[in-house]
Amino acid sequence: MIEDKNPQRTPLSELGEFKLIEHLTAQFKINHKSTVLGIGDDAAILNPSKKQIVVTTDLLVEGVHFDLSYVPLKHLGYKAVMVNISDVCAMNANATQITVSIAVSNRFPLEALEELYAGIETAARLYNVDVVGGDTTSSTSGLIISITAVGEVEEDKVVKRSGAKPNDLLVVTGDLGGAYMGLQVLEREKEVFKVNPQNQPDLSMYTYIVERQLKPEARKDIVDLLKELDVKPTSMIDISDGLSSEIIHICKQSNVGVDLYENKIPLDPQVISTCEEFNIDSTTIALNGGEDYELLMTISQEDFPKIKGNPNLTVIGYMTEAERGMHLITRAETKVPIIAKGWKSFNENEKQ
Ligand code: ADP
Ligand code: MG
């Protein structure tokens, strides 16, 4: 479906490993004072002053986490960086460095890796992280990308999953379900394309949700906003698997319950209309669709005046004593237990 705009195909074997690494990493610039030494030695050197360091890793495997028939490599590189920065943001920290490791089969020409690295470079530049190292190896099947991100946070600013208290407000950023519905649209177009390769997809009705799927943005702006508002959430997590499973993580790790209000869950109009078209319930998608990379947090009632009316932050419920359990209060005002259906690669694989 994605047309090949790059007809030139240079086999990786033509360069060899060292030339390849040199070629792919030449574009990276060091911006952070805390990066003492970047790519080129046996290890990078960081000097993060007196802050606390957060470290996080994500592994993306072709066929499990992404499908190259509709994900352009440039977007994949961008997204691989974003999912890590999102985890750093969820600790209320600022991402400063990443390392990038790839395993790649010889079916990929150099030009494909250039695209992947163009996406990585764009993300690193826009989010101001230094690429300080990585590893490159061959794979017998497909592409694997592992990115590790390092971030900094002042000791008294770090936010974990475990700090939520009864009566805290449950707050979410942005809107939910878009990335999952974008994926549904892309999968449908892939099927159409299989039957008729001449058929160019018209995605103009779905631009927002397709972008949510292909080009997610980590909510670094929210970390800055919270600082500006002088609000420190009592707990925080990023939404990679869907609202329900993230709520359950916070409740379990904080030993609290929750009342979540269906009518408060923020949905983009395009998510609502696409759900209608696909005949799926939009609340189910918000609860169980993955990859929105919004932040879910709990905030003390005292801080409510500071966040009230902020268009980035929506109060969707409140925390309760653990004994009261975890419930969704539906529009019809019935109470339904929250369970993690999850939208995980494991579940997907089990179906096969
Ligand atoms: P080593 O043999 O010690 O693992 P490499 O030859 O693999 O060293 O790597 C040389 C340098 O290039 C190191 O600084 C390493 O971190 C960096 N590097 C290797 N592969 C990548 C990659 N895919 N992306 C970014 N940096 C890389
Ligand atoms: Mg190496």
XYZ file of C-alpha atoms and ligand atoms in Angstrom:
380
model
C 0.000 0.000 0.000
C 2.815 2.351 0.862
C 4.389 2.968 -2.499
C 8.099 2.463 -2.845
C 9.391 6.009 -3.225
C 12.936 4.791 -2.932
C 13.650 2.494 -5.851
C 17.362 2.327 -5.072
C 18.261 -0.771 -3.094
C 21.768 -1.023 -1.697
C 22.364 -4.427 -0.043
C 23.577 -4.106 3.571
C 26.407 -6.511 2.785
C 27.927 -3.832 0.548
C 28.765 -1.674 3.587
C 29.651 -4.043 6.389
C 28.679 -3.471 10.011
C 31.009 -0.620 10.927
C 30.315 1.457 7.815
C 26.612 0.852 8.335
C 26.672 2.088 11.943
C 28.777 5.067 10.932
C 26.420 5.871 8.071
C 23.242 5.613 10.118
C 24.488 7.496 13.163
C 26.405 10.333 11.466
C 23.362 12.622 11.678
C 22.970 12.531 15.450
C 23.946 15.621 17.442
C 24.621 15.834 21.152
C 22.657 18.543 22.981
C 22.602 17.629 26.647
C 25.258 18.703 29.110
C 24.753 15.362 30.845
C 26.005 13.510 27.739
C 29.764 13.410 28.235
C 30.418 10.906 25.444
C 28.018 9.578 22.790
C 28.368 7.036 19.990
C 31.807 5.685 19.104
C 33.341 4.085 22.164
C 32.543 0.847 23.979
C 29.997 2.678 26.115
C 28.504 6.138 26.388
C 29.329 8.351 29.383
C 26.590 10.282 31.190
C 26.940 12.750 34.015
C 23.444 13.449 35.287
C 24.237 15.803 38.192
C 22.142 15.428 41.336
C 18.888 14.293 39.786
C 17.424 10.821 39.844
C 17.807 8.769 36.708
C 14.951 6.813 35.157
C 15.689 4.065 32.636
C 13.174 2.270 30.432
C 13.269 -0.127 27.462
C 10.794 -1.192 24.806
C 11.181 -3.946 22.263
C 9.291 -3.861 18.954
C 9.136 -7.007 16.837
C 7.971 -7.122 13.222
C 4.795 -9.176 12.854
C 3.993 -8.797 16.564
C 4.083 -5.047 17.200
C 4.113 -3.658 13.688
C 3.231 -4.599 10.131
C 5.440 -3.045 7.481
C 2.760 -3.409 4.819
C 1.145 -0.244 6.142
C 3.616 1.265 8.594
C 6.234 3.363 6.789
C 9.698 2.772 8.269
C 10.126 6.442 9.047
C 7.003 6.343 11.213
C 8.182 3.157 12.844
C 11.456 4.807 13.885
C 9.564 7.807 15.223
C 7.095 5.641 17.135
C 9.809 3.409 18.609
C 11.357 6.528 20.190
C 7.960 7.891 21.302
C 6.889 4.789 23.224
C 10.040 5.078 25.327
C 9.771 8.822 25.890
C 6.166 8.223 26.939
C 7.351 5.864 29.700
C 9.846 8.482 30.879
C 7.072 11.136 30.926
C 4.912 8.783 32.996
C 7.541 9.044 35.747
C 7.217 12.859 35.526
C 10.784 12.881 34.178
C 12.499 14.484 31.177
C 14.006 12.121 28.611
C 17.620 13.016 27.891
C 19.320 10.098 26.110
C 18.360 6.981 24.147
C 20.162 3.974 22.749
C 18.882 2.205 19.638
C 19.461 -1.483 18.944
C 18.338 -3.165 15.764
C 18.331 -6.672 14.376
C 17.725 -6.648 10.648
C 17.448 -9.311 7.954
C 19.114 -8.914 4.581
C 15.737 -8.364 2.923
C 16.123 -4.730 4.048
C 18.292 -2.543 1.837
C 20.330 0.329 3.252
C 17.655 2.767 2.037
C 15.090 1.137 4.337
C 17.336 1.633 7.368
C 17.939 5.216 6.302
C 14.168 5.767 6.471
C 13.985 4.129 9.899
C 16.809 6.322 11.177
C 15.276 9.457 9.642
C 12.243 8.799 11.882
C 14.463 8.175 14.908
C 16.407 11.368 14.208
C 13.233 13.454 13.835
C 11.845 12.177 17.126
C 15.163 12.674 18.929
C 15.460 16.224 17.615
C 11.882 17.252 18.370
C 11.961 15.793 21.889
C 15.527 16.859 22.548
C 17.094 13.509 23.371
C 20.666 12.532 22.516
C 21.182 9.216 20.709
C 24.224 7.914 22.580
C 24.619 4.316 21.447
C 23.066 1.066 20.396
C 23.816 -2.228 18.759
C 23.431 -3.591 15.250
C 23.072 -7.221 14.361
C 21.551 -9.429 11.700
C 18.306 -11.315 12.031
C 17.082 -14.341 10.090
C 13.557 -13.019 9.941
C 12.325 -9.485 9.955
C 13.157 -6.408 11.918
C 13.511 -5.968 15.661
C 14.050 -2.591 17.326
C 14.884 -2.104 20.947
C 15.210 1.395 22.346
C 16.331 2.292 25.842
C 15.630 5.763 27.174
C 17.290 7.568 30.054
C 15.602 10.489 31.783
C 16.178 12.845 34.684
C 13.877 13.987 37.453
C 14.367 15.808 40.732
C 14.006 13.385 43.610
C 10.890 15.067 45.045
C 9.162 15.255 41.636
C 9.197 11.587 40.630
C 5.727 10.041 40.288
C 5.152 6.288 40.573
C 2.139 4.057 39.981
C 1.808 3.379 43.670
C 0.898 6.736 45.251
C -2.870 7.053 44.600
C -5.103 7.631 47.662
C -8.871 7.259 48.158
C -10.702 10.458 47.055
C -7.958 11.435 44.595
C -9.277 12.490 41.200
C -8.595 10.245 38.218
C -7.399 12.424 35.344
C -6.528 11.618 31.740
C -4.827 13.730 29.059
C -6.017 14.150 25.455
C -8.549 11.679 24.089
C -8.703 7.899 23.851
C -9.323 5.157 21.319
C -7.932 6.994 18.281
C -4.847 4.837 17.765
C -6.862 1.623 17.871
C -9.477 2.885 15.406
C -6.684 4.152 13.146
C -5.294 0.617 13.141
C -8.726 -0.799 12.234
C -8.893 1.539 9.238
C -5.348 0.633 8.114
C -6.047 -3.103 8.471
C -9.228 -2.772 6.437
C -7.361 -0.928 3.675
C -4.693 -3.636 3.682
C -7.379 -6.261 2.978
C -8.847 -4.124 0.194
C -5.352 -3.696 -1.268
C -4.748 -7.469 -1.224
C -7.813 -7.988 -3.402
C -7.175 -5.018 -5.668
C -3.641 -3.553 -5.614
C -4.801 -0.797 -7.990
C -7.077 0.574 -5.309
C -5.488 3.613 -3.669
C -6.986 4.116 -0.218
C -8.852 7.314 0.587
C -7.974 8.008 4.193
C -9.046 11.654 4.202
C -11.962 10.941 6.564
C -9.623 9.286 9.031
C -6.611 11.594 9.161
C -6.685 12.160 12.930
C -7.013 8.512 13.949
C -4.526 7.232 11.356
C -2.042 9.795 12.628
C -2.741 8.668 16.205
C -1.732 5.154 15.118
C 1.227 5.993 12.892
C 2.627 9.057 14.614
C 1.907 9.025 18.331
C 3.271 11.871 20.434
C 4.595 11.340 23.953
C 3.029 13.862 26.367
C 6.219 15.668 27.333
C 4.116 18.846 27.195
C 2.077 17.515 30.120
C 5.179 17.056 32.267
C 5.962 20.729 31.577
C 2.333 21.742 32.180
C 2.173 19.973 35.556
C 5.310 21.801 36.588
C 3.825 25.103 35.458
C 0.567 24.434 37.332
C 2.565 23.327 40.355
C 0.715 20.007 40.459
C 2.446 16.779 41.390
C 0.169 13.817 40.618
C -0.038 11.195 43.359
C 0.406 8.464 40.744
C 0.880 8.298 36.971
C 1.126 5.781 34.110
C 1.122 6.101 30.332
C -1.695 4.524 28.344
C -0.086 1.940 26.103
C -2.487 -0.988 26.575
C -5.834 0.739 27.102
C -7.510 2.689 29.894
C -8.811 -0.294 31.876
C -5.548 -2.146 32.209
C -3.719 1.079 33.203
C -6.399 1.892 35.802
C -6.008 -1.620 37.195
C -2.217 -1.134 37.443
C -2.678 2.060 39.461
C -5.367 0.523 41.700
C -3.389 -2.656 42.399
C -0.096 -0.861 42.997
C -1.673 1.882 45.130
C -4.128 -0.445 46.905
C -7.184 1.673 46.064
C -10.448 1.211 44.163
C -11.977 3.446 41.491
C -15.254 4.815 40.168
C -14.783 5.666 36.491
C -17.550 7.598 34.713
C -18.321 6.479 31.175
C -19.775 9.849 30.200
C -16.525 11.628 31.158
C -14.163 9.573 28.950
C -12.787 11.980 26.306
C -13.362 10.819 22.713
C -12.559 12.620 19.474
C -15.544 12.985 17.101
C -13.604 10.968 14.496
C -13.305 8.082 16.959
C -17.055 8.217 17.591
C -17.967 8.293 13.888
C -15.491 5.529 12.968
C -16.774 3.355 15.825
C -20.297 3.833 14.433
C -19.084 2.876 10.977
C -17.368 -0.265 12.289
C -20.309 -0.947 14.575
C -18.173 -1.069 17.736
C -18.888 0.557 21.068
C -16.631 3.582 21.566
C -16.357 3.066 25.344
C -15.074 -0.485 24.768
C -12.448 0.969 22.420
C -11.399 3.667 24.898
C -11.142 1.049 27.652
C -9.373 -1.668 25.697
C -7.822 -0.139 22.575
C -4.106 0.443 22.952
C -1.321 2.770 21.906
C -2.827 6.181 22.655
C 0.228 7.167 24.730
C -1.771 9.615 26.779
C -1.043 9.974 30.503
C -3.357 8.703 33.220
C -2.824 10.188 36.672
C -4.394 10.669 40.052
C -4.480 14.126 41.590
C -5.261 15.169 45.125
C -8.628 16.995 45.502
C -6.690 19.984 46.878
C -5.115 20.473 43.468
C -8.439 20.499 41.613
C -8.631 24.323 41.348
C -5.227 24.283 39.577
C -6.341 21.863 36.841
C -9.987 22.898 36.573
C -10.979 23.888 33.040
C -7.611 22.958 31.540
C -8.393 21.552 28.076
C -5.509 19.050 28.330
C -6.757 17.393 31.492
C -10.093 15.612 31.955
C -11.357 14.312 35.284
C -12.896 10.908 34.533
C -13.492 9.526 38.021
C -12.167 9.269 41.532
C -10.318 6.757 43.643
C -12.016 4.874 46.468
C -11.064 2.493 49.270
C -9.734 -0.754 47.787
C -12.658 -2.736 49.274
C -15.115 -0.852 47.062
C -13.503 -2.361 43.986
C -12.959 -0.984 40.492
C -16.085 0.065 38.612
C -17.281 1.811 35.512
C -20.392 3.906 36.102
C -22.209 3.663 32.776
C -24.330 6.343 31.111
C -27.356 4.365 32.308
C -25.894 4.708 35.843
C -25.250 1.019 36.316
C -22.011 -0.177 37.936
C -19.887 -2.562 35.906
C -16.625 -4.066 37.190
C -13.514 -2.932 35.285
C -11.600 -5.851 33.846
C -8.495 -5.865 31.682
C -9.337 -7.228 28.265
C -6.088 -5.734 27.114
C -5.025 -5.250 23.610
C -1.766 -7.055 23.853
C 0.376 -8.801 21.339
C 0.129 -11.971 23.433
C -3.654 -12.062 23.126
C -3.378 -11.374 19.421
C -1.001 -14.290 19.006
C -3.173 -16.657 21.004
C -5.964 -16.177 18.517
C -3.806 -17.482 15.665
P 30.669 -3.042 20.344
O 31.300 -4.035 19.449
O 31.512 -2.581 21.490
O 29.268 -3.421 20.732
P 29.742 -1.556 18.104
O 30.697 -1.652 16.979
O 28.536 -2.423 18.098
O 30.535 -1.710 19.464
O 29.249 -0.058 18.222
C 30.104 1.037 18.020
C 29.439 2.276 18.509
O 28.262 2.536 17.765
C 29.002 2.192 19.962
O 29.124 3.484 20.531
C 27.550 1.807 19.867
O 26.838 2.230 20.983
C 27.121 2.517 18.589
N 26.060 1.807 17.847
C 26.096 0.546 17.354
N 24.961 0.240 16.696
C 24.169 1.326 16.786
C 22.863 1.640 16.330
N 22.106 0.750 15.645
N 22.359 2.865 16.600
C 23.083 3.758 17.311
N 24.313 3.546 17.767
C 24.874 2.331 17.516
Mg 27.827 -3.801 19.428
